[in-house]
Amino acid sequence: MLKVGVLGFQGSIEEHVCSLSKIEGVNPLVVKTKKDLEEVRGIILPGGESTTIGKLLHDFDMMGVLKERIQKGMPVWGTCAGMILMAKRIVNQDKTYLGVMNITVKRNAYGGQLDSFKRMGSIPCVSSHEIPLVFIRAPWIENVASDVYVLSEVDGNIVAAKSKNMLVTSFHPELTSDLSFHKYFVNMCKNY
């Protein structure tokens, strides 16, 4: 069984675990300790509150070891807040968190909770069919470096990207029944 982790401090943890558990051959593991992190072939950084998750990564002494594993090639997928945690630059904010992906992110770019929305989108490298994209207080990517491949844009804004072992989405695939993105990430983990 392939162990795929979901960072377990705050956010849409159970939703990601549920999606992963529907994929044959995958054993999802909620990661809260360094020992948990050693057991997984890849990790999802869930949507939630990036400031809170960042603080808990520090409090539980997980920031350094997680960053190191990512830099050594462990697959990582950041959804919404997870994308903010991974960004090297955050608009109007000096502090970053893991700072592993060469992107500039704008927090809450689509507005607050009341501005949340859903639409269908086509992302050919992930799925042969259109998939639902759910945006909740979502960030977007303002710009990317040359080593970052843009996977999807909505209204001219970058909402999904990939660089080497790193995947980010502004939207929340775990809040839909479509498993395309989770399967795409599981394949990244299999190849690690």
Short mmCIF file of C-alpha atoms in Angstrom, two decimals:
data_model
loop_
_atom_site.label_atom_id
_atom_site.label_comp_id
_atom_site.label_asym_id
_atom_site.label_seq_id
_atom_site.Cartn_x
_atom_site.Cartn_y
_atom_site.Cartn_z
CA MET A 1 0.00 0.00 0.00
CA LEU A 2 1.20 3.47 -0.91
CA LYS A 3 1.18 5.77 2.14
CA VAL A 4 0.17 9.31 1.21
CA GLY A 5 0.13 11.90 3.97
CA VAL A 6 -2.23 14.76 4.77
CA LEU A 7 -0.80 17.39 7.10
CA GLY A 8 -3.05 17.08 10.13
CA PHE A 9 -2.93 20.38 11.99
CA GLN A 10 -5.90 22.33 10.62
CA GLY A 11 -8.12 22.60 7.55
CA SER A 12 -9.79 20.14 5.18
CA ILE A 13 -7.89 17.11 6.50
CA GLU A 14 -10.73 14.56 6.61
CA GLU A 15 -11.93 15.51 3.13
CA HIS A 16 -8.50 14.75 1.64
CA VAL A 17 -8.25 11.51 3.64
CA CYS A 18 -11.68 10.48 2.35
CA SER A 19 -10.72 11.20 -1.28
CA LEU A 20 -7.41 9.33 -0.97
CA SER A 21 -9.11 6.33 0.67
CA LYS A 22 -11.25 5.88 -2.48
CA ILE A 23 -8.14 5.27 -4.63
CA GLU A 24 -7.10 1.63 -4.86
CA GLY A 25 -3.72 0.84 -3.32
CA VAL A 26 -3.52 4.07 -1.29
CA ASN A 27 -3.32 4.22 2.49
CA PRO A 28 -3.86 7.83 3.67
CA LEU A 29 -2.05 8.89 6.83
CA VAL A 30 -2.72 12.03 8.88
CA VAL A 31 0.72 13.55 9.51
CA LYS A 32 1.28 15.36 12.82
CA THR A 33 4.81 14.30 13.80
CA LYS A 34 8.25 13.84 12.27
CA LYS A 35 7.78 10.08 12.64
CA ASP A 36 4.53 10.26 10.62
CA LEU A 37 6.33 12.27 7.93
CA GLU A 38 9.02 9.57 7.60
CA GLU A 39 6.34 7.01 6.70
CA VAL A 40 4.78 8.78 3.70
CA ARG A 41 5.78 8.92 0.01
CA GLY A 42 4.10 12.31 -0.49
CA ILE A 43 2.07 14.85 1.46
CA ILE A 44 -0.94 17.10 0.92
CA LEU A 45 -0.98 20.48 2.64
CA PRO A 46 -4.73 21.10 2.98
CA GLY A 47 -6.81 24.22 2.67
CA GLY A 48 -7.50 26.01 5.93
CA GLU A 49 -5.83 29.03 7.51
CA SER A 50 -2.21 29.39 6.36
CA THR A 51 -1.17 31.54 9.33
CA THR A 52 -2.46 28.93 11.78
CA ILE A 53 -0.94 25.98 9.92
CA GLY A 54 2.38 27.84 9.62
CA LYS A 55 2.39 28.56 13.36
CA LEU A 56 1.63 24.91 14.17
CA LEU A 57 4.42 23.71 11.84
CA HIS A 58 6.78 25.86 13.95
CA ASP A 59 5.27 24.86 17.30
CA PHE A 60 5.55 21.15 16.49
CA ASP A 61 9.08 21.60 15.07
CA MET A 62 7.95 20.29 11.68
CA MET A 63 8.81 23.24 9.39
CA GLY A 64 12.47 22.38 8.82
CA VAL A 65 12.07 18.64 8.31
CA LEU A 66 9.08 19.09 5.97
CA LYS A 67 10.94 21.69 3.89
CA GLU A 68 13.97 19.40 3.69
CA ARG A 69 11.92 16.41 2.49
CA ILE A 70 10.27 18.55 -0.19
CA GLN A 71 13.63 19.93 -1.33
CA LYS A 72 14.94 16.35 -1.58
CA GLY A 73 12.09 15.45 -3.95
CA MET A 74 9.16 14.21 -1.87
CA PRO A 75 5.93 15.04 -3.75
CA VAL A 76 3.84 17.76 -2.12
CA TRP A 77 0.47 19.21 -3.08
CA GLY A 78 -0.77 22.43 -1.54
CA THR A 79 -4.46 23.27 -1.85
CA CYS A 80 -5.49 26.88 -1.14
CA ALA A 81 -3.74 27.61 2.20
CA GLY A 82 -1.25 24.87 1.33
CA MET A 83 -0.33 26.83 -1.80
CA ILE A 84 0.36 29.91 0.37
CA LEU A 85 2.58 27.80 2.67
CA MET A 86 4.64 26.66 -0.33
CA ALA A 87 5.09 30.05 -2.04
CA LYS A 88 8.45 31.82 -2.04
CA ARG A 89 6.67 35.17 -2.12
CA ILE A 90 3.32 36.39 -0.74
CA VAL A 91 1.88 39.72 -1.93
CA ASN A 92 1.86 42.41 0.81
CA GLN A 93 3.51 40.06 3.31
CA ASP A 94 7.21 39.81 4.17
CA LYS A 95 6.90 36.54 6.07
CA THR A 96 6.76 33.28 4.14
CA TYR A 97 6.44 29.72 5.46
CA LEU A 98 8.05 26.77 3.65
CA GLY A 99 9.06 28.96 0.69
CA VAL A 100 9.80 26.00 -1.57
CA MET A 101 7.99 26.88 -4.82
CA ASN A 102 9.04 29.75 -7.06
CA ILE A 103 5.64 31.47 -7.19
CA THR A 104 4.15 34.72 -5.90
CA VAL A 105 0.75 34.24 -4.29
CA LYS A 106 -1.98 36.73 -3.42
CA ARG A 107 -3.99 35.69 -0.36
CA ASN A 108 -7.81 35.90 -0.44
CA ALA A 109 -7.51 37.18 -4.02
CA TYR A 110 -11.10 36.27 -4.83
CA GLY A 111 -12.48 37.93 -1.69
CA GLY A 112 -13.98 36.58 1.52
CA GLN A 113 -16.17 33.60 2.37
CA LEU A 114 -19.23 35.15 0.70
CA ASP A 115 -17.31 35.44 -2.58
CA SER A 116 -16.73 31.66 -2.78
CA PHE A 117 -17.74 30.05 -6.06
CA LYS A 118 -17.64 26.86 -8.13
CA ARG A 119 -17.15 26.35 -11.86
CA MET A 120 -16.08 23.63 -14.26
CA GLY A 121 -12.59 23.69 -15.72
CA SER A 122 -10.48 21.80 -18.23
CA ILE A 123 -7.00 20.69 -17.12
CA PRO A 124 -5.88 18.18 -19.81
CA CYS A 125 -2.77 16.85 -18.01
CA VAL A 126 -4.93 15.98 -14.97
CA SER A 127 -8.18 14.77 -16.53
CA SER A 128 -9.71 14.04 -19.93
CA HIS A 129 -13.01 15.54 -18.74
CA GLU A 130 -13.91 18.90 -17.20
CA ILE A 131 -13.60 18.89 -13.43
CA PRO A 132 -15.32 20.98 -10.74
CA LEU A 133 -13.22 23.81 -9.28
CA VAL A 134 -14.34 25.03 -5.85
CA PHE A 135 -12.90 28.35 -4.66
CA ILE A 136 -13.26 29.37 -0.98
CA ARG A 137 -11.45 32.57 0.13
CA ALA A 138 -9.03 31.46 -2.53
CA PRO A 139 -5.61 32.83 -3.39
CA TRP A 140 -4.24 33.01 -6.91
CA ILE A 141 -0.74 33.02 -8.32
CA GLU A 142 0.39 36.47 -9.43
CA ASN A 143 3.49 35.20 -11.25
CA VAL A 144 5.67 32.16 -11.72
CA ALA A 145 9.35 31.55 -12.44
CA SER A 146 10.52 29.77 -15.58
CA ASP A 147 10.71 26.41 -13.73
CA VAL A 148 6.97 26.49 -12.95
CA TYR A 149 4.42 25.05 -15.37
CA VAL A 150 0.97 26.68 -15.33
CA LEU A 151 -1.77 24.00 -15.33
CA SER A 152 -4.87 26.20 -15.20
CA GLU A 153 -6.09 29.78 -15.29
CA VAL A 154 -9.50 31.21 -14.39
CA ASP A 155 -10.36 34.65 -15.78
CA GLY A 156 -6.68 35.25 -16.54
CA ASN A 157 -5.49 34.30 -13.04
CA ILE A 158 -3.25 31.28 -12.42
CA VAL A 159 -5.06 28.79 -10.15
CA ALA A 160 -3.00 25.60 -10.60
CA ALA A 161 0.70 25.03 -11.24
CA LYS A 162 3.43 22.40 -11.00
CA SER A 163 7.19 22.52 -10.57
CA LYS A 164 9.17 19.28 -10.30
CA ASN A 165 7.72 17.44 -7.27
CA MET A 166 5.46 20.33 -6.23
CA LEU A 167 1.79 20.80 -7.15
CA VAL A 168 -0.47 23.69 -6.07
CA THR A 169 -4.14 24.54 -6.57
CA SER A 170 -6.14 27.60 -5.48
CA PHE A 171 -9.25 25.44 -5.47
CA HIS A 172 -10.38 22.48 -3.37
CA PRO A 173 -10.70 19.16 -5.27
CA GLU A 174 -11.30 17.43 -1.92
CA LEU A 175 -14.67 19.17 -1.65
CA THR A 176 -15.96 17.43 -4.79
CA SER A 177 -16.58 13.80 -5.72
CA ASP A 178 -14.10 14.03 -8.63
CA LEU A 179 -10.86 12.18 -7.81
CA SER A 180 -8.84 13.34 -10.85
CA PHE A 181 -6.44 15.61 -8.93
CA HIS A 182 -5.96 13.09 -6.13
CA LYS A 183 -5.15 10.37 -8.68
CA TYR A 184 -2.74 12.75 -10.44
CA PHE A 185 -0.96 13.40 -7.13
CA VAL A 186 -0.92 9.69 -6.21
CA ASN A 187 0.87 9.03 -9.53
CA MET A 188 3.45 11.66 -8.58
CA CYS A 189 3.97 9.77 -5.28
CA LYS A 190 4.29 6.42 -7.06
CA ASN A 191 7.09 7.81 -9.22
CA TYR A 192 9.04 9.14 -6.21
#
